[in-house]
Amino acid sequence: MENISRRGLLMGGLAAAAGLVDAAGQPISPGNGHGNGTPSLKHAKGDKNAWDVIVVGAGAAGIGAARRLTDQNPDLRVVIVEARDRIGGRMHTDRTSMGIPVERGCELVHGGPYASTYPWIEQAGFDMRMFQSNYIRQADAPTSSPSSQWHQWDSPTSWLFPLGLPDALIPYDPAGQNLPLPAALPGEMADAYLLRLGVTAANTPTGLNYELTDDSEPLYDTAAARVAAPLRDCIRYTLHPEQAPEPEILDPNDSRYDDGDYKIIGGYDQLLRFIAGDVPVMLRTVVQEVGYTANGVELLTSKGTMFGRRVVFAVPAGVMQRRDIAFSPGLPAAKWAAFDAFEYHDIFKCVLEFKEKVFTPNGTDNWGYAESMDHFPTTLWNASIAYPGYKGQAIVGWETGAAARELHALPLEQKYQAVLEVVRKSAGDPGLQYHKAVMTDWANEPYSWGPYGSGGSSRDMAATVGGVLYWAGMRTSTVSASYSSGVAQADQLLLAL
Ligand SMILES: Cc1cc2nc3c(=O)[nH]c(=O)nc-3n(C[C@H](O)[C@H](O)[C@H](O)COP(=O)(O)OP(=O)(O)OC[C@H]3O[C@@H](n4cnc5c(N)ncnc54)[C@H](O)[C@@H]3O)c2cc1C
């Protein structure tokens, strides 16, 4: 096969009504049962490299699509081809590095019982736990200030100004004189705006800081226009504590908390393995080139050529953006424009394992998040909740935005040290040492090229091409969203078959 242009082979094959070549280079005659060169279900059943539907990518989107197709039509021949030697994609449970399974990629079931994947979690009977006790503190506030101590999110302490309410803010009390807060200047950032009002970084209420920076950029990269509303709440509740809302007691079954975060104990990967069931998956099979006509699709892979009546692409937008897969004929300009407009976010995630339970902000190991608002990474979370026999502690260090970029610029060992420093400060023990550390640099991982992101028209990304190429996942940024998009594409494909 080396002497043949792979693209020529692809197009020649399709032009001759799909003269397929198998992994050993032997031609396969697809036949069709109708004498018109149209690949058919009947043909697919007899031919080991010909399928009704080939799904490219064994992540949440691809597995969601493949499972839906086989559930809705058990007669369909469906296969998933996957470049890596494992399923899951950006869901990667590491079962060997530490004493318990830890997640190098996605970890949380956002929304728990309200997630689209929940029916599977329930059916499988997985142990899913909510992060119920979440803590925050302004670590550089004076120790005399309650804000410097770990306190629950939304507790009355989170509204307080660690150094006291600046006098200049009193006229803006919504329950008092109620002057409108000064408008943000063009291009002004949150930290500059707060300083203009006399609120220094060390005197920023933890609740305000958290609300403005959650899953976003630090204050110096946050638009000042977002500050006024939560700042007024802080002024009001500091001056009138009796008006402050009751702190939330998170209840896993209360639909008001459908944005709660949950973990599948024992590893997230159990979920995709369960959903995939007995759908065949070809691992270590990289799709490189695609030729298509209205009759079907020919895939040139690292293991030979395959033929499908339809193909569902469930690879990340970053893979498409890099042109890792070539298409003949080329894809519509609008689709490429959508992929090119997509941007990955900056995400830093690292897991440290300690030999014992080193950080217990509420005196027990049952804490979820711990946010210390003064140093990076800002967020720690507990990766070892609900492992009763486990003596150690696995702690995630998490950062986003500009601060994540700064952390990623460090050599690997310094990345671990940065997280260790935060754990040391959080636990109040400067001598702590970690036992093991792992992280994946998703931006440099082939077959991902980034963690998750946004941008680019999802409609153009998902638009079917030539009646035979379908598109799932791509720019979806959660497991549930990827899974749902796979199901939606499968439903669309089934209608068109
Ligand atoms: C660090 C991190 C933390 C995250 N945290 C969360 C979280 O807590 N909760 C949450 O819901 N989401 C989280 N996410 C996002 C979530 O992981 C993804 O949105 C989701 O897993 C994407 O699924 P997918 O199927 O769309 O893509 P992927 O999982 O990337 O699957 C695509 C598959 O295509 C394969 N592939 C690529 N190119 C080819 C090719 N040429 N040939 C064959 N196969 C190919 C890949 O190997 C991969 O298996 C996180 C992501 C990261 C990186």
XYZ file of C-alpha atoms and ligand atoms in Angstrom:
550
model
C 0.000 0.000 0.000
C 2.983 2.303 0.527
C 3.330 3.149 -3.178
C -0.247 4.211 -3.642
C -1.369 7.733 -2.845
C -3.802 7.209 -0.038
C -6.084 9.958 -1.243
C -6.017 8.506 -4.762
C -6.923 5.143 -3.340
C -9.820 6.605 -1.453
C -11.329 8.505 -4.316
C -10.614 5.784 -6.842
C -12.320 3.321 -4.566
C -15.454 5.348 -4.204
C -15.622 6.293 -7.862
C -15.602 2.590 -8.652
C -18.554 2.089 -6.350
C -16.574 1.377 -3.239
C -13.815 -1.064 -4.091
C -12.765 -1.570 -0.506
C -9.321 -2.569 0.676
C -8.990 -4.284 4.000
C -6.263 -3.930 6.581
C -4.137 -6.496 4.734
C -4.535 -4.635 1.435
C -6.903 -7.206 -0.022
C -9.746 -5.784 -2.087
C -13.214 -6.373 -0.744
C -16.152 -6.300 -3.082
C -18.956 -4.540 -1.289
C -21.716 -5.608 -3.676
C -25.101 -4.159 -2.947
C -27.809 -6.594 -3.733
C -29.453 -4.044 -6.030
C -26.963 -3.848 -8.881
C -26.704 -0.055 -8.731
C -23.534 0.361 -6.728
C -25.375 1.577 -3.650
C -24.024 -0.003 -0.494
C -26.801 -1.674 1.410
C -27.583 -3.145 4.767
C -27.575 -6.572 3.172
C -24.077 -6.064 1.858
C -22.851 -4.681 5.151
C -23.893 -7.794 6.997
C -21.622 -10.022 4.967
C -18.512 -7.894 4.899
C -16.115 -7.487 7.781
C -14.931 -3.983 6.860
C -18.280 -2.620 5.744
C -20.711 -1.211 8.234
C -24.029 0.542 8.279
C -22.664 3.228 10.572
C -19.092 3.912 11.610
C -18.727 6.232 14.590
C -15.349 7.979 14.766
C -14.290 8.618 18.375
C -15.104 6.639 21.538
C -15.756 9.602 23.835
C -19.092 10.458 25.425
C -20.473 11.775 22.113
C -19.447 8.777 20.009
C -20.515 6.208 22.577
C -23.819 8.033 23.059
C -24.436 7.940 19.298
C -23.417 4.305 18.827
C -25.480 3.060 21.736
C -28.563 4.950 20.594
C -28.231 3.546 17.074
C -27.945 -0.054 18.250
C -30.723 0.341 20.830
C -33.105 1.814 18.260
C -32.222 -0.632 15.496
C -30.455 -3.790 16.667
C -30.122 -4.939 13.033
C -27.774 -2.079 12.187
C -24.096 -2.953 11.980
C -22.464 -0.210 14.046
C -18.801 0.097 15.013
C -16.767 2.742 16.826
C -13.228 3.449 15.646
C -10.970 5.017 18.242
C -7.450 6.390 17.806
C -6.291 5.778 21.372
C -5.751 2.457 23.113
C -8.668 3.172 25.446
C -12.200 4.490 25.218
C -13.284 7.711 26.941
C -11.359 10.488 25.167
C -11.228 13.408 27.578
C -12.729 11.142 30.220
C -9.624 9.379 31.496
C -9.769 7.546 34.793
C -6.221 6.723 35.884
C -6.434 3.453 37.811
C -2.729 2.798 38.281
C -0.915 5.940 39.472
C -2.494 6.320 42.913
C -4.156 4.270 45.625
C -7.639 5.049 44.256
C -8.841 5.774 40.705
C -8.268 9.459 39.865
C -9.577 11.508 36.961
C -7.053 13.150 34.649
C -9.788 14.724 32.528
C -13.422 15.258 33.401
C -14.415 14.353 36.931
C -17.777 15.821 37.844
C -21.318 14.960 36.871
C -22.611 18.516 36.690
C -26.241 18.549 37.784
C -26.201 14.977 39.112
C -29.757 13.614 38.876
C -30.553 16.270 36.247
C -27.691 15.306 33.904
C -28.645 13.615 30.630
C -26.367 10.711 31.549
C -28.110 10.135 34.889
C -30.539 7.429 33.696
C -27.475 5.279 32.908
C -25.885 6.060 36.265
C -29.093 5.025 37.975
C -29.541 1.914 35.853
C -25.987 0.792 36.581
C -26.397 1.578 40.278
C -23.189 3.610 40.470
C -22.407 5.327 43.759
C -22.723 9.042 42.919
C -21.881 11.590 45.623
C -22.540 15.304 45.711
C -19.967 17.878 46.811
C -22.117 19.048 49.711
C -19.671 20.827 52.013
C -17.757 23.470 50.102
C -15.400 25.931 51.734
C -13.862 29.268 50.952
C -11.532 31.718 52.663
C -9.586 34.897 51.969
C -6.226 33.469 52.944
C -4.362 36.787 53.036
C -6.921 38.530 55.267
C -5.776 39.228 58.870
C -6.257 36.177 61.069
C -8.587 38.257 63.255
C -11.042 38.430 60.331
C -13.579 35.582 60.039
C -12.960 35.711 56.266
C -9.451 34.316 56.788
C -10.883 31.077 58.225
C -12.483 28.333 56.154
C -16.206 28.996 55.960
C -18.994 27.422 53.927
C -19.945 29.025 50.629
C -22.853 31.411 51.137
C -22.419 31.508 54.894
C -22.869 35.054 56.308
C -19.062 35.369 56.504
C -18.788 35.261 52.718
C -20.500 38.686 52.470
C -18.132 40.386 54.908
C -15.303 42.719 53.937
C -12.292 41.026 55.586
C -10.836 44.373 56.779
C -14.205 45.981 57.402
C -16.631 47.882 55.162
C -14.895 50.965 53.669
C -16.798 54.108 54.815
C -16.961 55.328 51.221
C -19.288 52.437 50.367
C -21.937 53.214 53.000
C -23.941 55.623 50.756
C -24.452 52.783 48.261
C -26.285 50.608 50.804
C -29.442 49.478 48.968
C -31.296 49.525 52.292
C -29.993 53.018 53.157
C -29.207 56.062 51.043
C -29.094 53.746 47.987
C -26.914 55.861 45.668
C -26.212 54.147 42.340
C -22.708 52.690 42.242
C -20.394 54.558 39.831
C -20.507 53.190 36.286
C -17.557 51.131 35.077
C -15.167 53.032 32.796
C -14.679 51.749 29.242
C -12.299 48.780 29.357
C -12.070 48.873 33.151
C -11.414 45.571 34.925
C -13.000 44.382 38.170
C -9.889 44.804 40.334
C -9.357 48.412 39.158
C -13.023 49.265 39.683
C -13.011 47.844 43.198
C -9.835 49.783 44.033
C -11.466 52.968 42.721
C -14.198 52.352 45.298
C -11.626 51.732 48.033
C -11.860 47.916 48.076
C -8.387 46.358 47.991
C -7.748 42.776 46.903
C -7.256 41.662 50.513
C -10.528 43.333 51.493
C -12.690 41.749 48.799
C -15.477 39.602 50.293
C -14.897 35.931 49.505
C -18.434 35.551 48.143
C -17.954 38.492 45.766
C -14.565 37.252 44.634
C -15.928 33.777 44.054
C -19.014 34.926 42.192
C -16.940 37.056 39.831
C -14.167 34.570 39.149
C -15.983 31.230 39.202
C -14.978 29.293 36.068
C -13.715 32.493 34.570
C -10.717 34.798 34.663
C -9.138 36.373 37.761
C -10.468 39.788 38.828
C -7.864 41.531 36.693
C -9.369 39.837 33.644
C -13.018 40.238 34.653
C -15.120 43.102 33.262
C -15.853 45.776 35.883
C -19.485 45.919 34.749
C -20.100 42.590 36.516
C -19.120 43.943 39.938
C -21.952 46.319 40.895
C -24.804 43.868 41.577
C -22.956 41.435 43.887
C -21.067 44.343 45.527
C -24.366 45.949 46.522
C -25.415 42.639 48.098
C -22.185 42.581 50.105
C -22.737 46.153 51.316
C -26.346 45.418 52.255
C -25.674 42.158 54.095
C -22.638 43.563 55.915
C -24.686 46.499 57.227
C -27.901 44.516 57.717
C -26.938 40.932 58.550
C -30.564 40.148 59.345
C -31.388 40.619 55.636
C -28.782 38.087 54.491
C -30.200 34.895 52.958
C -29.967 31.655 54.876
C -26.871 29.679 53.891
C -27.673 26.898 51.452
C -27.815 23.353 52.743
C -27.226 21.444 49.545
C -29.654 18.588 49.079
C -28.784 16.156 46.295
C -32.457 15.589 45.498
C -33.588 19.202 45.492
C -34.133 20.432 41.938
C -33.104 23.967 42.937
C -29.563 22.637 43.086
C -29.490 21.210 39.604
C -26.109 22.848 39.167
C -24.560 20.822 41.985
C -21.421 18.790 41.305
C -21.239 15.048 41.831
C -18.620 12.314 41.506
C -19.035 8.719 40.444
C -17.165 6.822 43.125
C -14.859 4.216 41.634
C -14.189 6.133 38.417
C -16.083 8.127 35.778
C -14.950 5.660 33.105
C -17.380 3.063 34.467
C -20.161 5.183 32.986
C -18.945 5.128 29.388
C -18.057 1.440 29.611
C -21.595 0.762 30.808
C -23.214 2.875 28.077
C -21.001 1.331 25.385
C -22.117 -2.147 26.431
C -21.382 -4.587 23.634
C -21.023 -2.044 20.809
C -17.808 -3.097 19.013
C -14.919 -0.645 19.353
C -11.761 -0.797 17.231
C -9.006 0.733 19.376
C -5.691 2.155 18.054
C -7.413 2.951 14.773
C -6.737 6.506 13.622
C -9.009 7.884 10.915
C -6.824 9.854 8.523
C -8.713 10.413 5.291
C -12.332 10.357 4.289
C -13.843 9.969 0.839
C -17.566 10.207 0.403
C -20.332 10.169 -2.163
C -24.083 10.003 -1.745
C -23.622 6.209 -1.731
C -21.483 5.997 1.335
C -18.211 6.784 3.004
C -14.757 5.292 2.761
C -12.404 5.825 5.687
C -8.678 5.414 5.380
C -7.431 4.506 8.839
C -4.086 3.574 10.341
C -5.269 -0.034 10.086
C -6.654 -0.063 6.565
C -9.782 1.012 4.800
C -13.332 0.735 6.059
C -16.618 1.445 4.434
C -19.784 2.817 6.013
C -23.165 3.779 4.642
C -23.029 6.637 7.127
C -20.304 7.975 9.400
C -20.747 9.937 12.630
C -17.705 12.060 13.478
C -17.465 12.487 17.244
C -13.964 13.943 17.516
C -13.110 17.227 19.272
C -13.359 20.500 17.310
C -9.621 20.927 17.952
C -8.898 17.810 15.878
C -10.898 19.221 12.985
C -9.282 22.638 13.368
C -5.845 21.086 12.954
C -6.968 19.306 9.779
C -5.961 15.961 11.303
C -8.547 14.325 9.052
C -8.611 15.060 5.293
C -11.890 15.049 3.356
C -12.576 14.408 -0.338
C -14.541 16.227 -1.549
C -13.710 19.054 0.848
C -16.191 20.067 3.524
C -18.383 23.181 3.119
C -16.612 26.462 3.922
C -19.123 27.249 6.691
C -18.158 24.076 8.534
C -14.450 24.867 8.401
C -15.200 28.451 9.469
C -17.040 27.081 12.510
C -14.127 24.823 13.464
C -11.642 27.635 12.931
C -13.618 29.998 15.188
C -13.547 27.481 18.034
C -11.141 28.246 20.909
C -10.039 25.982 23.715
C -10.189 27.412 27.228
C -7.163 27.485 29.499
C -7.651 24.794 32.119
C -5.113 23.589 34.662
C -5.810 20.359 36.519
C -3.364 18.390 38.626
C -3.902 15.629 41.212
C -1.671 15.205 44.266
C -1.831 12.159 46.492
C -0.866 12.307 50.165
C -0.229 9.290 52.359
C -2.734 10.476 54.926
C -5.641 12.870 55.237
C -3.735 16.132 55.335
C -6.494 18.652 54.729
C -9.789 18.481 56.611
C -11.294 21.990 56.733
C -14.365 20.852 58.663
C -12.550 18.291 60.758
C -13.597 15.409 58.516
C -12.633 14.217 55.056
C -16.112 15.007 53.708
C -15.415 18.298 51.984
C -15.920 19.051 48.280
C -14.360 22.312 47.130
C -11.954 24.552 49.026
C -11.346 27.967 47.474
C -8.528 30.108 48.848
C -8.916 33.371 47.021
C -5.359 34.682 47.255
C -3.088 32.210 45.468
C -2.993 29.956 42.420
C -4.376 27.484 41.808
C -7.350 28.972 43.617
C -9.440 25.833 43.768
C -8.772 22.547 45.485
C -11.221 19.695 45.468
C -11.427 16.411 47.194
C -10.823 13.530 44.798
C -11.036 10.925 47.543
C -14.476 11.433 49.068
C -16.306 8.206 49.864
C -13.387 5.761 49.729
C -13.804 4.358 53.247
C -10.817 1.992 53.260
C -8.401 4.500 51.761
C -5.983 6.015 54.258
C -4.507 8.631 51.920
C -5.979 11.750 50.382
C -6.127 12.721 46.705
C -6.533 16.452 46.116
C -7.113 18.208 42.807
C -5.611 21.631 42.080
C -7.729 23.465 39.499
C -7.335 26.818 37.775
C -8.782 28.514 34.703
C -8.060 31.497 32.482
C -4.952 33.653 32.679
C -3.787 32.042 35.924
C -4.014 28.615 34.278
C -1.822 29.902 31.443
C 0.773 31.044 33.983
C 0.742 27.659 35.693
C 1.036 25.788 32.401
C 4.141 27.820 31.537
C 5.979 26.240 34.515
C 8.075 23.065 34.233
C 6.150 19.975 35.395
C 7.770 19.703 38.831
C 7.021 23.371 39.551
C 3.402 22.831 38.566
C 3.154 20.154 41.253
C 4.957 22.435 43.717
C 2.475 25.250 43.035
C -0.419 22.971 43.969
C 1.495 21.614 46.962
C 2.019 25.178 48.244
C -1.733 25.787 48.175
C -2.406 22.528 50.032
C 0.288 23.439 52.584
C -1.248 26.866 53.190
C -4.758 25.441 53.229
C -3.829 22.780 55.767
C -1.595 25.157 57.732
C 1.342 22.746 57.466
C 4.359 24.151 55.566
C 6.196 20.817 55.775
C 3.653 18.717 53.859
C 4.987 16.508 51.076
C 2.958 14.742 48.451
C 3.403 11.091 47.721
C 2.472 11.055 44.025
C 1.366 13.591 41.431
C -0.235 13.293 37.992
C -1.599 15.598 35.362
C -2.321 15.546 31.650
C -1.415 18.499 29.479
C -4.545 18.318 27.348
C -3.434 21.134 25.037
C -0.608 18.923 23.812
C -2.502 15.630 23.709
C -2.987 14.269 20.202
C -6.635 13.424 19.467
C -7.749 16.238 21.831
C -5.432 19.267 21.454
C -7.148 20.996 24.347
C -9.488 20.506 27.317
C -12.792 22.107 26.248
C -13.778 25.427 24.800
C -16.301 27.566 23.006
C -16.822 29.582 19.847
C -17.781 28.611 16.324
C -21.330 27.977 15.201
C -22.561 24.726 16.723
C -25.216 24.567 13.999
C -22.596 24.668 11.237
C -20.410 22.168 13.067
C -23.334 19.760 13.414
C -24.768 20.165 9.883
C -24.900 16.884 7.949
C -22.675 16.782 4.857
C -23.693 15.026 1.637
C -26.421 13.120 3.470
C -23.773 10.700 4.776
C -21.479 12.532 7.233
C -22.904 13.306 10.692
C -21.253 15.336 13.469
C -21.577 14.914 17.228
C -19.782 16.489 20.192
C -17.060 18.682 18.671
C -17.466 21.818 20.787
C -19.603 20.475 23.634
C -17.909 21.177 26.950
C -19.447 18.652 29.334
C -19.872 14.897 29.307
C -23.656 15.265 29.359
C -23.686 17.721 26.463
C -21.432 15.451 24.399
C -23.543 12.405 25.198
C -26.777 14.259 24.316
C -25.378 15.511 21.034
C -24.416 11.940 20.126
C -27.949 10.765 20.850
C -29.430 13.645 18.838
C -27.240 12.884 15.824
C -28.140 9.198 16.033
C -31.838 10.078 16.014
C -31.362 12.309 12.989
C -29.442 9.579 11.189
C -32.073 6.936 11.968
C -34.785 9.133 10.487
C -32.796 9.551 7.279
C -31.823 5.903 6.791
C -9.227 18.538 32.509
C -10.669 18.427 32.082
C -11.662 18.505 33.034
C -12.998 18.397 32.656
N -13.948 18.400 33.629
C -15.219 18.082 33.299
C -16.164 17.801 34.316
O -15.838 17.808 35.507
N -17.430 17.503 33.940
C -17.812 17.444 32.617
O -18.984 17.157 32.329
N -16.915 17.686 31.631
C -15.634 17.980 31.942
N -14.697 18.134 30.968
C -15.140 18.124 29.561
C -15.450 16.710 29.083
O -14.366 15.870 29.378
C -15.666 16.726 27.585
O -16.601 17.725 27.239
C -16.204 15.394 27.069
O -15.553 14.300 27.680
C -15.992 15.371 25.573
O -16.522 14.186 25.023
P -16.493 14.017 23.430
O -16.974 12.652 23.143
O -17.193 15.155 22.793
O -14.952 14.177 23.031
P -13.715 13.271 23.471
O -13.917 12.750 24.835
O -12.498 14.055 23.206
O -13.800 12.034 22.485
C -13.350 12.129 21.155
C -12.672 10.824 20.793
O -12.254 10.901 19.423
C -11.002 10.238 19.318
N -10.334 10.705 18.101
C -9.822 11.932 17.851
N -9.286 11.968 16.610
C -9.479 10.744 16.070
C -9.146 10.158 14.809
N -8.529 10.856 13.856
N -9.483 8.864 14.593
C -10.133 8.129 15.546
N -10.469 8.641 16.749
C -10.149 9.937 17.007
C -10.288 10.641 20.592
O -9.215 9.789 20.896
C -11.417 10.573 21.613
O -11.496 9.310 22.237
C -13.349 18.225 31.302
C -12.341 18.128 30.345
C -11.016 18.211 30.733
C -9.948 18.032 29.703
